Coordinates of C-alpha atoms in Angstrom, one line a residue:
Chain A
M1204 CA 23.2 -20.3 1.5
N1205 CA 20.5 -21.5 -1.0
F1206 CA 17.1 -22.9 0.3
S1207 CA 15.6 -24.0 -2.8
Q1208 CA 16.5 -27.7 -2.3
L1209 CA 14.8 -27.2 1.1
H1210 CA 11.7 -25.9 -0.8
K1211 CA 11.3 -28.9 -3.1
N1212 CA 11.8 -31.4 -0.2
K1213 CA 8.1 -32.3 0.2
K1214 CA 8.5 -34.5 3.1
T1215 CA 10.6 -31.9 5.2
Q1216 CA 8.0 -29.1 4.1
V1217 CA 5.2 -31.2 5.6
V1218 CA 7.1 -31.2 8.8
L1219 CA 7.9 -27.5 8.6
G1220 CA 4.2 -26.7 7.9
L1221 CA 3.3 -28.4 11.1
C1222 CA 6.0 -26.6 13.1
F1223 CA 5.0 -23.2 11.7
G1224 CA 1.3 -23.9 12.5
I1225 CA 2.4 -25.1 16.3
V1226 CA 4.3 -21.8 16.9
F1227 CA 1.8 -19.8 15.2
G1228 CA -1.0 -21.3 17.2
F1229 CA 0.9 -21.1 20.5
L1230 CA 1.5 -17.3 19.7
L1231 CA -2.2 -16.6 18.7
Q1232 CA -3.5 -18.2 21.8
K1233 CA -1.0 -16.5 24.0
G1234 CA -2.0 -13.2 22.4
G1235 CA -5.8 -13.7 23.3
A1236 CA -6.8 -13.8 19.5
T1237 CA -8.3 -17.2 19.8
S1238 CA -11.0 -16.2 22.0
Y1239 CA -14.5 -15.2 20.8
D1240 CA -14.6 -12.5 23.1
V1241 CA -11.5 -10.6 22.3
I1242 CA -12.2 -11.2 18.6
M1243 CA -15.8 -9.7 18.8
G1244 CA -14.1 -7.1 21.2
Q1245 CA -12.2 -5.8 18.1
L1246 CA -14.9 -6.0 15.6
L1247 CA -17.1 -3.9 18.3
L1248 CA -14.1 -1.5 18.7
T1249 CA -14.0 -1.9 22.4
D1250 CA -10.8 -4.2 22.6
F1251 CA -7.9 -3.6 20.1
T1252 CA -6.0 -6.7 20.8
V1253 CA -6.3 -8.4 17.4
L1254 CA -5.3 -4.8 15.6
K1255 CA -2.2 -4.7 17.8
I1256 CA -1.0 -8.2 17.1
M1257 CA -1.6 -7.7 13.4
A1258 CA -0.2 -4.2 13.1
S1259 CA 3.0 -5.1 15.0
A1260 CA 3.5 -8.2 13.1
V1261 CA 3.1 -6.2 10.0
A1262 CA 5.6 -3.6 10.9
V1263 CA 8.1 -6.1 11.8
G1264 CA 7.4 -8.1 8.6
L1265 CA 7.7 -5.1 6.5
V1266 CA 11.2 -4.3 7.4
G1267 CA 12.1 -8.1 7.6
F1268 CA 10.7 -9.1 4.3
F1269 CA 12.3 -6.0 2.7
L1270 CA 15.8 -6.9 4.0
L1271 CA 15.4 -10.7 3.0
N1272 CA 13.8 -10.0 -0.3
H1273 CA 16.8 -7.8 -1.3
A1274 CA 19.3 -10.1 0.2
G1275 CA 17.8 -12.8 -2.1
Y1276 CA 16.5 -15.0 0.7
A1277 CA 12.8 -14.6 0.3
R1278 CA 10.5 -14.2 -2.7
R1279 CA 7.7 -11.7 -3.0
H1280 CA 4.3 -13.5 -3.2
V1281 CA 1.7 -11.1 -4.5
K1282 CA -1.4 -12.7 -5.9
A1283 CA -3.0 -10.7 -8.9
G1284 CA -5.8 -8.5 -7.2
A1285 CA -9.2 -7.5 -8.4
I1286 CA -12.0 -5.4 -7.1
G1287 CA -14.5 -8.4 -7.6
S1288 CA -12.2 -10.8 -5.9
N1289 CA -10.8 -8.7 -3.0
V1290 CA -13.5 -6.5 -2.0
V1291 CA -16.5 -8.6 -2.8
G1292 CA -14.9 -11.7 -1.2
G1293 CA -13.5 -9.7 1.7
L1294 CA -16.9 -8.2 2.5
I1295 CA -18.4 -11.9 2.4
F1296 CA -15.6 -12.9 4.6
G1297 CA -16.2 -10.3 7.0
L1298 CA -19.9 -11.0 7.5
G1299 CA -18.9 -14.6 8.3
F1300 CA -16.1 -13.2 10.6
G1301 CA -18.6 -11.1 12.8
L1302 CA -21.0 -14.0 12.7
L1303 CA -18.8 -16.9 13.6
G1304 CA -16.4 -14.7 15.8
Y1305 CA -13.3 -16.5 14.6
C1306 CA -11.3 -16.4 11.4
P1307 CA -9.9 -19.6 9.4
G1308 CA -6.7 -19.3 11.8
T1309 CA -8.1 -18.4 14.9
V1310 CA -10.9 -21.1 14.6
A1311 CA -8.4 -23.7 14.7
G1312 CA -6.9 -21.9 17.6
A1313 CA -9.9 -21.9 19.5
V1314 CA -10.6 -25.5 18.8
G1315 CA -7.0 -26.1 20.5
Q1316 CA -8.2 -24.2 23.6
G1317 CA -11.5 -26.0 23.8
A1318 CA -14.0 -24.1 22.0
L1319 CA -16.4 -26.6 20.8
D1320 CA -18.5 -24.0 18.8
A1321 CA -15.3 -23.3 16.8
L1322 CA -15.1 -27.3 16.2
F1323 CA -18.7 -28.1 15.7
G1324 CA -19.7 -24.9 14.2
G1325 CA -16.8 -23.0 12.5
F1326 CA -14.7 -25.9 11.3
V1327 CA -17.7 -27.6 9.7
G1328 CA -19.2 -24.5 8.3
L1329 CA -15.9 -23.6 6.6
L1330 CA -15.4 -26.9 5.2
I1331 CA -19.0 -26.5 3.6
G1332 CA -18.1 -22.9 2.5
V1333 CA -14.9 -23.8 0.7
G1334 CA -16.7 -26.9 -0.9
I1335 CA -19.4 -24.5 -2.2
F1336 CA -16.7 -22.1 -3.4
A1337 CA -14.9 -24.8 -5.3
R1338 CA -18.4 -25.9 -6.9
V1339 CA -19.1 -22.4 -8.2
Y1340 CA -15.5 -21.4 -9.1
P1341 CA -15.7 -22.3 -12.8
S1342 CA -18.6 -19.8 -13.2
L1343 CA -17.0 -17.0 -11.1
H1344 CA -13.5 -17.3 -12.5
R1345 CA -12.8 -15.1 -15.5
T1346 CA -16.1 -13.1 -14.6
I1347 CA -16.3 -11.4 -11.0
L1348 CA -13.2 -12.8 -9.6
T1349 CA -11.2 -10.7 -12.3
Y1350 CA -13.5 -7.8 -12.4
G1351 CA -11.4 -4.6 -11.8
R1352 CA -8.2 -5.9 -12.0
I1353 CA -5.6 -4.2 -9.8
K1354 CA -3.0 -3.2 -12.3
K1355 CA -0.3 -1.8 -9.9
E1356 CA 0.1 -4.8 -7.4
T1357 CA 2.2 -3.3 -4.7
V1358 CA 1.9 -0.3 -2.8
H1359 CA 5.1 1.4 -3.8
E1360 CA 4.2 0.6 -7.7
L1361 CA 0.7 2.2 -6.9
L1362 CA 2.3 5.4 -5.2
G1363 CA 5.2 5.3 -7.6
L1364 CA 7.6 5.8 -4.6
P1365 CA 10.7 3.8 -3.8
E1366 CA 10.0 0.7 -1.9
W1367 CA 12.3 1.6 1.2
L1368 CA 10.5 4.7 1.6
V1369 CA 7.0 2.9 1.8
V1370 CA 8.6 0.5 4.2
I1371 CA 9.9 3.3 6.5
G1372 CA 6.6 5.3 6.1
G1373 CA 4.3 2.3 6.8
C1374 CA 6.4 1.4 10.0
I1375 CA 6.3 4.8 11.1
G1376 CA 2.6 5.1 10.5
I1377 CA 1.9 1.8 12.4
V1378 CA 3.9 2.7 15.3
A1379 CA 2.3 6.1 15.5
F1380 CA -1.2 4.5 15.2
L1381 CA -0.4 2.0 17.9
Y1382 CA 0.8 4.9 20.1
L1383 CA -2.2 7.0 19.7
L1384 CA -4.3 3.9 20.3
E1385 CA -2.5 3.6 23.7
V1386 CA -2.9 7.1 24.6
A1387 CA -6.5 7.0 23.9
G1388 CA -6.9 4.4 26.5
F1389 CA -7.4 1.3 24.3
Chain B
M1252 CA 11.4 -19.0 31.4
N1253 CA 8.8 -21.7 32.4
G1254 CA 6.9 -19.0 34.5
F1255 CA 7.0 -16.8 31.3
L1256 CA 5.4 -19.8 29.1
A1257 CA 2.8 -20.2 31.6
L1258 CA 1.4 -16.8 31.6
P1259 CA -2.2 -16.8 30.3
L1260 CA -1.5 -13.8 28.3
W1261 CA 1.5 -12.0 26.7
S1262 CA 1.6 -8.6 25.3
P1263 CA -0.1 -8.5 22.0
Y1264 CA 3.0 -6.3 20.7
L1265 CA 5.4 -9.2 21.7
V1266 CA 2.8 -11.8 19.9
G1267 CA 2.9 -9.7 17.0
V1268 CA 6.6 -8.9 16.6
C1269 CA 7.0 -12.9 17.0
I1270 CA 4.4 -13.6 14.2
G1271 CA 6.0 -11.1 12.1
L1272 CA 9.2 -12.8 12.5
L1273 CA 7.7 -16.1 12.0
V1274 CA 6.1 -15.1 8.7
C1275 CA 9.4 -14.1 7.3
L1276 CA 11.0 -17.4 8.5
A1277 CA 8.3 -19.1 6.5
L1278 CA 9.1 -17.1 3.4
V1279 CA 12.8 -18.2 3.7
L1280 CA 12.4 -21.7 4.9
S1281 CA 9.2 -22.8 2.9
D1282 CA 9.0 -19.9 0.3
R1283 CA 5.3 -19.6 1.3
P1284 CA 3.4 -16.8 3.0
I1285 CA 1.6 -18.1 6.1
G1286 CA -2.2 -18.5 5.3
C1287 CA -4.8 -20.6 6.7
S1288 CA -7.9 -21.0 4.3
T1289 CA -6.0 -23.1 1.8
G1290 CA -5.7 -25.7 4.4
F1291 CA -9.4 -26.1 4.6
V1292 CA -9.6 -26.4 0.8
K1293 CA -7.2 -29.4 1.1
I1294 CA -9.2 -31.0 3.9
R1295 CA -12.4 -30.7 1.9
G1296 CA -10.8 -31.8 -1.3
L1297 CA -9.5 -35.0 0.5
A1298 CA -12.9 -35.4 2.1
E1299 CA -14.6 -35.4 -1.4
Q1300 CA -12.1 -37.8 -2.6
I1301 CA -12.7 -40.3 0.1
C1302 CA -16.5 -40.3 -0.3
C1303 CA -16.7 -39.7 -4.2
G1304 CA -13.5 -41.0 -5.6
K1305 CA -10.5 -39.7 -7.7
Q1306 CA -12.6 -37.8 -10.2
V1307 CA -12.7 -35.1 -7.8
Q1308 CA -9.3 -33.8 -8.8
E1309 CA -10.7 -33.1 -12.2
K1310 CA -12.7 -30.1 -10.5
E1311 CA -11.1 -26.9 -12.0
Y1312 CA -10.5 -25.5 -8.3
Y1313 CA -8.9 -29.0 -7.0
Q1314 CA -6.5 -28.6 -9.9
K1315 CA -5.3 -25.2 -8.7
F1316 CA -5.4 -26.6 -5.2
P1317 CA -4.6 -30.3 -5.5
P1318 CA -6.1 -32.1 -2.4
A1319 CA -2.9 -33.5 -0.5
V1320 CA -1.5 -33.5 3.0
D1321 CA 1.0 -30.7 2.4
W1322 CA 2.4 -27.6 4.0
Q1323 CA -0.9 -25.8 3.8
L1324 CA -2.9 -28.4 5.2
M1325 CA -0.5 -29.1 8.2
I1326 CA -0.6 -25.5 9.5
L1327 CA -4.3 -26.2 10.7
P1328 CA -3.5 -29.4 12.9
G1329 CA -0.3 -27.2 13.9
I1330 CA -2.4 -24.3 15.2
I1331 CA -4.7 -26.5 17.1
I1332 CA -1.7 -28.3 18.7
G1333 CA -0.2 -24.9 19.4
A1334 CA -3.1 -23.2 20.8
F1335 CA -3.7 -26.5 23.0
L1336 CA -0.1 -26.4 24.2
S1337 CA -0.2 -22.7 25.2
S1338 CA -3.5 -22.9 27.0
F1339 CA -2.7 -26.3 28.8
I1340 CA 0.7 -24.9 30.0
S1341 CA -1.1 -21.7 31.3
G1342 CA -4.0 -23.8 32.9
T1343 CA -6.7 -21.9 30.7
F1344 CA -7.6 -24.7 28.8
G1345 CA -11.5 -25.6 29.0
L1346 CA -14.2 -27.3 26.9
F1347 CA -17.3 -24.8 26.2
I1348 CA -19.8 -24.5 23.5
V1349 CA -21.1 -21.1 24.1
P1350 CA -18.8 -18.1 24.7
P1351 CA -19.6 -15.6 27.5
L1352 CA -20.2 -12.7 25.3
W1353 CA -22.5 -14.5 23.1
A1354 CA -24.4 -16.0 26.0
D1355 CA -24.8 -12.4 27.4
Q1356 CA -26.7 -11.2 24.2
F1357 CA -28.2 -14.5 22.9
G1358 CA -28.7 -16.9 26.0
S1359 CA -27.0 -20.1 26.6
S1360 CA -28.4 -22.1 24.0
A1361 CA -25.8 -24.6 22.5
A1362 CA -28.0 -25.2 19.3
L1363 CA -28.4 -21.5 18.5
R1364 CA -24.5 -20.8 19.1
I1365 CA -23.6 -23.9 16.8
L1366 CA -26.0 -22.9 14.1
A1367 CA -24.7 -19.3 14.0
A1368 CA -21.4 -20.5 13.9
V1369 CA -22.0 -23.0 11.1
A1370 CA -23.6 -20.1 9.1
G1371 CA -20.7 -17.7 9.8
G1372 CA -18.0 -20.6 9.1
I1373 CA -19.9 -21.0 5.5
L1374 CA -19.7 -17.3 4.7
L1375 CA -16.1 -17.2 5.9
G1376 CA -15.3 -20.2 3.7
V1377 CA -16.7 -18.7 0.6
G1378 CA -15.5 -15.2 1.4
A1379 CA -11.8 -16.5 2.2
R1380 CA -11.5 -18.4 -1.2
W1381 CA -13.2 -15.6 -3.0
A1382 CA -10.8 -12.9 -1.9
G1383 CA -8.1 -15.6 -2.1
G1384 CA -6.7 -15.5 1.4
C1385 CA -7.8 -14.8 5.1
T1386 CA -6.8 -12.8 7.9
S1387 CA -3.3 -14.2 7.9
G1388 CA -2.6 -14.8 4.2
H1389 CA -3.9 -11.4 3.3
G1390 CA -4.2 -9.3 6.5
I1391 CA -0.4 -10.2 7.8
S1392 CA 1.4 -11.9 4.9
G1393 CA 0.2 -10.0 2.1
S1394 CA 0.1 -6.7 3.8
L1395 CA 3.7 -7.0 4.9
Q1396 CA 4.7 -7.7 1.3
L1397 CA 3.0 -4.6 0.4
S1398 CA 0.3 -6.2 -1.6
V1399 CA -2.5 -3.8 -2.8
G1400 CA -4.9 -6.5 -3.1
S1401 CA -4.0 -7.9 0.4
I1402 CA -4.5 -4.6 2.1
L1403 CA -7.8 -4.0 0.4
S1404 CA -9.1 -7.4 1.4
A1405 CA -8.0 -7.0 4.9
A1406 CA -9.7 -3.5 5.1
C1407 CA -13.2 -5.3 3.6
F1408 CA -12.8 -8.3 6.5
F1409 CA -13.0 -5.7 9.1
V1410 CA -15.4 -3.4 7.3
G1411 CA -17.8 -6.8 7.0
G1412 CA -17.0 -7.9 10.5
I1413 CA -17.6 -4.5 12.2
A1414 CA -20.9 -4.3 10.3
M1415 CA -22.0 -7.8 11.4
A1416 CA -20.7 -7.3 14.9
M1417 CA -22.9 -4.2 15.3
I1418 CA -25.8 -5.7 13.6
L1419 CA -25.7 -8.5 16.3
F1420 CA -24.6 -6.6 19.3
G1421 CA -25.6 -3.1 18.6
V1422 CA -23.3 0.0 18.4
P1423 CA -21.3 0.4 21.8
L1424 CA -21.4 3.6 23.3

């Protein structure tokens, strides 16, 4: 089966985007990840719900994507990384994450479950923030955003190991980590 | 089945497994990793277009992410609807301004909470676009594709987040 016709159909993709969003939002809310207290509990290292969700999603996705990619059903989307972009931007993001108590996806989910601080605070702030970035982008682009380019874009290239081995190793590592977390009482 | 959908919380592992499968499905059907911060760029671009006209499209950043109602934008209303449905079915939907944990530490002032949330949102917006993605785009979708940049970003999201949380709430003992 070939999905490239489907990818080009813009109207269908708009509907699909909405559908993926609905399922994603439903799952985030059912997981408790749209709650300020749960997210802050994660950042204060007292409640590991967020990490459990993310780690199990990555473990399943590692295997799923590897198989789909090799069967020709899914393309790899890896953005060119750089220290100046990933680390600096990541740390700025983190400070905002801790102050707001939601991230860009969970802020939308929080709005859906009635959090008005997410709507009038987080949503508004995010729209201001991306506007500021769009304005300063021309002077950051080609300077700090590309500083310290990451030449080996994938973990298996970086380690010089076969991809299947990294996928299996990653899954075992995640499962072992989650098991230890449970044993430790989190 | 109805009873299951009405549960207020599911196991985080079940939710994670479902999200992992959902990201895979999005890569197959839409050729896109699930991410949320691009949607904010699209909304911002459209809003600027409404107030300032078409020349907004000439901004370098909006040429890279053209303002449009597309897949990436629709993720956001989708998440709002999905979270609403989930909370409504389980009877946990409720309007509030100040979350309980915040109120314990900083009091019940709505103005203070909104002010902090706006400031946090600004940092989040700048940081997400600076890093080229958010917790879902880098943290989940990028990591499962074994992207080094995404894993690095996700680690920094948590380093910064933990630092800010402990500045605000102290180190829990």
